[in-house]
């Protein structure tokens, strides 16, 4: 699982040719910790189709603020440098995959 931060966010997320599912989380957030295994499964299922990674919101407050993250976990999908889909709170695996798979004219 990739870790995104202020240093690599532009290159890894905004400039990515693939869609990027970003989990804004914190190590003190119980729902965030509970979502970790689900996120790993989504990463495996989307391999080669999208990037999946995490931003520790407690260490990257500027990024969280820039993208309107007010609660954790928050899942944002970036494509073409923009947020194109989102989900907040504990989210089923199928919905997280769907956020990415439903971006284009057909399935990824």
mmCIF file with all atom_site columns, C-alpha atoms in Angstrom:
data_model
loop_
_atom_site.group_PDB
_atom_site.id
_atom_site.type_symbol
_atom_site.label_atom_id
_atom_site.label_alt_id
_atom_site.label_comp_id
_atom_site.label_asym_id
_atom_site.label_entity_id
_atom_site.label_seq_id
_atom_site.pdbx_PDB_ins_code
_atom_site.Cartn_x
_atom_site.Cartn_y
_atom_site.Cartn_z
_atom_site.occupancy
_atom_site.B_iso_or_equiv
_atom_site.pdbx_formal_charge
_atom_site.auth_seq_id
_atom_site.auth_comp_id
_atom_site.auth_asym_id
_atom_site.auth_atom_id
_atom_site.pdbx_PDB_model_num
ATOM 1   C CA . UNK A 1 1   ? 0.000   0.000  0.000   1.00 0.00 ? 1   UNK A CA 1
ATOM 2   C CA . UNK A 1 2   ? 1.441   3.336  -1.048  1.00 0.00 ? 2   UNK A CA 1
ATOM 3   C CA . UNK A 1 3   ? 1.685   6.153  1.467   1.00 0.00 ? 3   UNK A CA 1
ATOM 4   C CA . UNK A 1 4   ? 0.972   9.560  0.019   1.00 0.00 ? 4   UNK A CA 1
ATOM 5   C CA . UNK A 1 5   ? 2.026   12.824 1.648   1.00 0.00 ? 5   UNK A CA 1
ATOM 6   C CA . UNK A 1 6   ? 2.653   16.460 0.808   1.00 0.00 ? 6   UNK A CA 1
ATOM 7   C CA . UNK A 1 7   ? 5.977   15.552 -0.808  1.00 0.00 ? 7   UNK A CA 1
ATOM 8   C CA . UNK A 1 8   ? 4.770   12.910 -3.267  1.00 0.00 ? 8   UNK A CA 1
ATOM 9   C CA . UNK A 1 9   ? 1.058   13.751 -3.688  1.00 0.00 ? 9   UNK A CA 1
ATOM 10  C CA . UNK A 1 10  ? 1.489   15.732 -6.906  1.00 0.00 ? 10  UNK A CA 1
ATOM 11  C CA . UNK A 1 11  ? 3.543   13.041 -8.668  1.00 0.00 ? 11  UNK A CA 1
ATOM 12  C CA . UNK A 1 12  ? 1.801   9.947  -7.284  1.00 0.00 ? 12  UNK A CA 1
ATOM 13  C CA . UNK A 1 13  ? -1.829  11.134 -7.273  1.00 0.00 ? 13  UNK A CA 1
ATOM 14  C CA . UNK A 1 14  ? -2.487  14.282 -9.254  1.00 0.00 ? 14  UNK A CA 1
ATOM 15  C CA . UNK A 1 15  ? -0.155  13.451 -12.151 1.00 0.00 ? 15  UNK A CA 1
ATOM 16  C CA . UNK A 1 16  ? -1.053  9.745  -12.289 1.00 0.00 ? 16  UNK A CA 1
ATOM 17  C CA . UNK A 1 17  ? -2.377  8.415  -15.579 1.00 0.00 ? 17  UNK A CA 1
ATOM 18  C CA . UNK A 1 18  ? -4.324  5.776  -13.642 1.00 0.00 ? 18  UNK A CA 1
ATOM 19  C CA . UNK A 1 19  ? -7.193  6.615  -11.301 1.00 0.00 ? 19  UNK A CA 1
ATOM 20  C CA . UNK A 1 20  ? -6.040  6.799  -7.675  1.00 0.00 ? 20  UNK A CA 1
ATOM 21  C CA . UNK A 1 21  ? -8.147  5.743  -4.676  1.00 0.00 ? 21  UNK A CA 1
ATOM 22  C CA . UNK A 1 22  ? -6.866  7.672  -1.663  1.00 0.00 ? 22  UNK A CA 1
ATOM 23  C CA . UNK A 1 23  ? -7.797  6.732  1.911   1.00 0.00 ? 23  UNK A CA 1
ATOM 24  C CA . UNK A 1 24  ? -7.531  9.706  4.261   1.00 0.00 ? 24  UNK A CA 1
ATOM 25  C CA . UNK A 1 25  ? -7.095  8.028  7.629   1.00 0.00 ? 25  UNK A CA 1
ATOM 26  C CA . UNK A 1 26  ? -5.396  8.295  11.015  1.00 0.00 ? 26  UNK A CA 1
ATOM 27  C CA . UNK A 1 27  ? -3.768  5.624  13.194  1.00 0.00 ? 27  UNK A CA 1
ATOM 28  C CA . UNK A 1 28  ? -5.996  6.739  16.093  1.00 0.00 ? 28  UNK A CA 1
ATOM 29  C CA . UNK A 1 29  ? -9.222  6.241  14.090  1.00 0.00 ? 29  UNK A CA 1
ATOM 30  C CA . UNK A 1 30  ? -10.825 2.872  14.853  1.00 0.00 ? 30  UNK A CA 1
ATOM 31  C CA . UNK A 1 31  ? -13.040 2.794  11.750  1.00 0.00 ? 31  UNK A CA 1
ATOM 32  C CA . UNK A 1 32  ? -9.926  3.596  9.674   1.00 0.00 ? 32  UNK A CA 1
ATOM 33  C CA . UNK A 1 33  ? -8.069  0.650  11.164  1.00 0.00 ? 33  UNK A CA 1
ATOM 34  C CA . UNK A 1 34  ? -11.093 -1.577 10.586  1.00 0.00 ? 34  UNK A CA 1
ATOM 35  C CA . UNK A 1 35  ? -11.113 -0.566 6.890   1.00 0.00 ? 35  UNK A CA 1
ATOM 36  C CA . UNK A 1 36  ? -7.435  -1.464 6.315   1.00 0.00 ? 36  UNK A CA 1
ATOM 37  C CA . UNK A 1 37  ? -8.010  -5.133 5.304   1.00 0.00 ? 37  UNK A CA 1
ATOM 38  C CA . UNK A 1 38  ? -10.805 -4.084 2.927   1.00 0.00 ? 38  UNK A CA 1
ATOM 39  C CA . UNK A 1 39  ? -8.557  -1.513 1.313   1.00 0.00 ? 39  UNK A CA 1
ATOM 40  C CA . UNK A 1 40  ? -5.852  -4.141 0.780   1.00 0.00 ? 40  UNK A CA 1
ATOM 41  C CA . UNK A 1 41  ? -8.401  -6.381 -0.988  1.00 0.00 ? 41  UNK A CA 1
ATOM 42  C CA . UNK A 1 42  ? -9.495  -3.491 -3.203  1.00 0.00 ? 42  UNK A CA 1
ATOM 43  C CA . UNK A 1 43  ? -5.865  -2.753 -4.048  1.00 0.00 ? 43  UNK A CA 1
ATOM 44  C CA . UNK A 1 44  ? -5.314  -6.364 -5.134  1.00 0.00 ? 44  UNK A CA 1
ATOM 45  C CA . UNK A 1 45  ? -8.511  -6.441 -7.210  1.00 0.00 ? 45  UNK A CA 1
ATOM 46  C CA . UNK A 1 46  ? -7.677  -3.164 -8.968  1.00 0.00 ? 46  UNK A CA 1
ATOM 47  C CA . UNK A 1 47  ? -4.019  -3.971 -9.624  1.00 0.00 ? 47  UNK A CA 1
ATOM 48  C CA . UNK A 1 48  ? -2.964  -2.536 -12.978 1.00 0.00 ? 48  UNK A CA 1
ATOM 49  C CA . UNK A 1 49  ? -6.228  -0.602 -13.273 1.00 0.00 ? 49  UNK A CA 1
ATOM 50  C CA . UNK A 1 50  ? -5.811  1.941  -10.481 1.00 0.00 ? 50  UNK A CA 1
ATOM 51  C CA . UNK A 1 51  ? -3.490  2.980  -7.687  1.00 0.00 ? 51  UNK A CA 1
ATOM 52  C CA . UNK A 1 52  ? -4.574  2.654  -4.077  1.00 0.00 ? 52  UNK A CA 1
ATOM 53  C CA . UNK A 1 53  ? -2.897  4.431  -1.204  1.00 0.00 ? 53  UNK A CA 1
ATOM 54  C CA . UNK A 1 54  ? -3.260  6.247  2.075   1.00 0.00 ? 54  UNK A CA 1
ATOM 55  C CA . UNK A 1 55  ? -2.760  9.733  3.454   1.00 0.00 ? 55  UNK A CA 1
ATOM 56  C CA . UNK A 1 56  ? -2.301  10.010 7.207   1.00 0.00 ? 56  UNK A CA 1
ATOM 57  C CA . UNK A 1 57  ? -4.553  13.020 7.730   1.00 0.00 ? 57  UNK A CA 1
ATOM 58  C CA . UNK A 1 58  ? -3.097  13.721 11.174  1.00 0.00 ? 58  UNK A CA 1
ATOM 59  C CA . UNK A 1 59  ? 0.348   14.204 9.602   1.00 0.00 ? 59  UNK A CA 1
ATOM 60  C CA . UNK A 1 60  ? -0.881  15.898 6.403   1.00 0.00 ? 60  UNK A CA 1
ATOM 61  C CA . UNK A 1 61  ? -3.422  18.414 7.655   1.00 0.00 ? 61  UNK A CA 1
ATOM 62  C CA . UNK A 1 62  ? -2.921  20.718 4.667   1.00 0.00 ? 62  UNK A CA 1
ATOM 63  C CA . UNK A 1 63  ? -3.829  17.932 2.204   1.00 0.00 ? 63  UNK A CA 1
ATOM 64  C CA . UNK A 1 64  ? -6.860  16.931 4.260   1.00 0.00 ? 64  UNK A CA 1
ATOM 65  C CA . UNK A 1 65  ? -8.024  20.533 4.445   1.00 0.00 ? 65  UNK A CA 1
ATOM 66  C CA . UNK A 1 66  ? -7.410  21.142 0.718   1.00 0.00 ? 66  UNK A CA 1
ATOM 67  C CA . UNK A 1 67  ? -9.753  18.273 -0.178  1.00 0.00 ? 67  UNK A CA 1
ATOM 68  C CA . UNK A 1 68  ? -12.444 19.004 2.412   1.00 0.00 ? 68  UNK A CA 1
ATOM 69  C CA . UNK A 1 69  ? -11.770 15.999 4.605   1.00 0.00 ? 69  UNK A CA 1
ATOM 70  C CA . UNK A 1 70  ? -13.790 16.585 7.775   1.00 0.00 ? 70  UNK A CA 1
ATOM 71  C CA . UNK A 1 71  ? -14.203 13.026 9.003   1.00 0.00 ? 71  UNK A CA 1
ATOM 72  C CA . UNK A 1 72  ? -12.238 9.817  8.832   1.00 0.00 ? 72  UNK A CA 1
ATOM 73  C CA . UNK A 1 73  ? -11.999 7.619  6.946   1.00 0.00 ? 73  UNK A CA 1
ATOM 74  C CA . UNK A 1 74  ? -12.645 9.550  3.755   1.00 0.00 ? 74  UNK A CA 1
ATOM 75  C CA . UNK A 1 75  ? -12.032 7.872  0.390   1.00 0.00 ? 75  UNK A CA 1
ATOM 76  C CA . UNK A 1 76  ? -11.411 10.095 -2.616  1.00 0.00 ? 76  UNK A CA 1
ATOM 77  C CA . UNK A 1 77  ? -10.837 8.958  -6.186  1.00 0.00 ? 77  UNK A CA 1
ATOM 78  C CA . UNK A 1 78  ? -8.593  11.205 -8.249  1.00 0.00 ? 78  UNK A CA 1
ATOM 79  C CA . UNK A 1 79  ? -8.385  11.075 -12.025 1.00 0.00 ? 79  UNK A CA 1
ATOM 80  C CA . UNK A 1 80  ? -6.852  13.682 -14.269 1.00 0.00 ? 80  UNK A CA 1
ATOM 81  C CA . UNK A 1 81  ? -5.750  15.657 -11.222 1.00 0.00 ? 81  UNK A CA 1
ATOM 82  C CA . UNK A 1 82  ? -9.296  16.071 -9.876  1.00 0.00 ? 82  UNK A CA 1
ATOM 83  C CA . UNK A 1 83  ? -11.533 14.407 -7.321  1.00 0.00 ? 83  UNK A CA 1
ATOM 84  C CA . UNK A 1 84  ? -14.072 12.412 -9.342  1.00 0.00 ? 84  UNK A CA 1
ATOM 85  C CA . UNK A 1 85  ? -15.700 10.252 -6.665  1.00 0.00 ? 85  UNK A CA 1
ATOM 86  C CA . UNK A 1 86  ? -15.846 9.949  -2.893  1.00 0.00 ? 86  UNK A CA 1
ATOM 87  C CA . UNK A 1 87  ? -17.122 7.924  0.030   1.00 0.00 ? 87  UNK A CA 1
ATOM 88  C CA . UNK A 1 88  ? -17.009 8.648  3.733   1.00 0.00 ? 88  UNK A CA 1
ATOM 89  C CA . UNK A 1 89  ? -16.965 6.358  6.742   1.00 0.00 ? 89  UNK A CA 1
ATOM 90  C CA . UNK A 1 90  ? -16.895 2.580  6.791   1.00 0.00 ? 90  UNK A CA 1
ATOM 91  C CA . UNK A 1 91  ? -17.533 1.562  3.187   1.00 0.00 ? 91  UNK A CA 1
ATOM 92  C CA . UNK A 1 92  ? -18.106 -1.903 1.707   1.00 0.00 ? 92  UNK A CA 1
ATOM 93  C CA . UNK A 1 93  ? -15.450 -3.269 -0.635  1.00 0.00 ? 93  UNK A CA 1
ATOM 94  C CA . UNK A 1 94  ? -17.858 -3.360 -3.582  1.00 0.00 ? 94  UNK A CA 1
ATOM 95  C CA . UNK A 1 95  ? -18.666 0.332  -3.205  1.00 0.00 ? 95  UNK A CA 1
ATOM 96  C CA . UNK A 1 96  ? -14.973 1.279  -3.049  1.00 0.00 ? 96  UNK A CA 1
ATOM 97  C CA . UNK A 1 97  ? -14.273 -0.741 -6.206  1.00 0.00 ? 97  UNK A CA 1
ATOM 98  C CA . UNK A 1 98  ? -17.312 0.791  -7.857  1.00 0.00 ? 98  UNK A CA 1
ATOM 99  C CA . UNK A 1 99  ? -16.031 4.306  -7.218  1.00 0.00 ? 99  UNK A CA 1
ATOM 100 C CA . UNK A 1 100 ? -13.110 3.492  -9.511  1.00 0.00 ? 100 UNK A CA 1
ATOM 101 C CA . UNK A 1 101 ? -14.738 1.078  -11.948 1.00 0.00 ? 101 UNK A CA 1
ATOM 102 C CA . UNK A 1 102 ? -17.613 3.427  -12.773 1.00 0.00 ? 102 UNK A CA 1
ATOM 103 C CA . UNK A 1 103 ? -15.394 6.313  -13.924 1.00 0.00 ? 103 UNK A CA 1
ATOM 104 C CA . UNK A 1 104 ? -15.374 5.741  -17.648 1.00 0.00 ? 104 UNK A CA 1
ATOM 105 C CA . UNK A 1 105 ? -17.757 4.715  -20.390 1.00 0.00 ? 105 UNK A CA 1
ATOM 106 C CA . UNK A 1 106 ? -17.250 1.073  -19.419 1.00 0.00 ? 106 UNK A CA 1
ATOM 107 C CA . UNK A 1 107 ? -15.720 -1.043 -16.704 1.00 0.00 ? 107 UNK A CA 1
ATOM 108 C CA . UNK A 1 108 ? -11.985 -0.840 -16.163 1.00 0.00 ? 108 UNK A CA 1
#
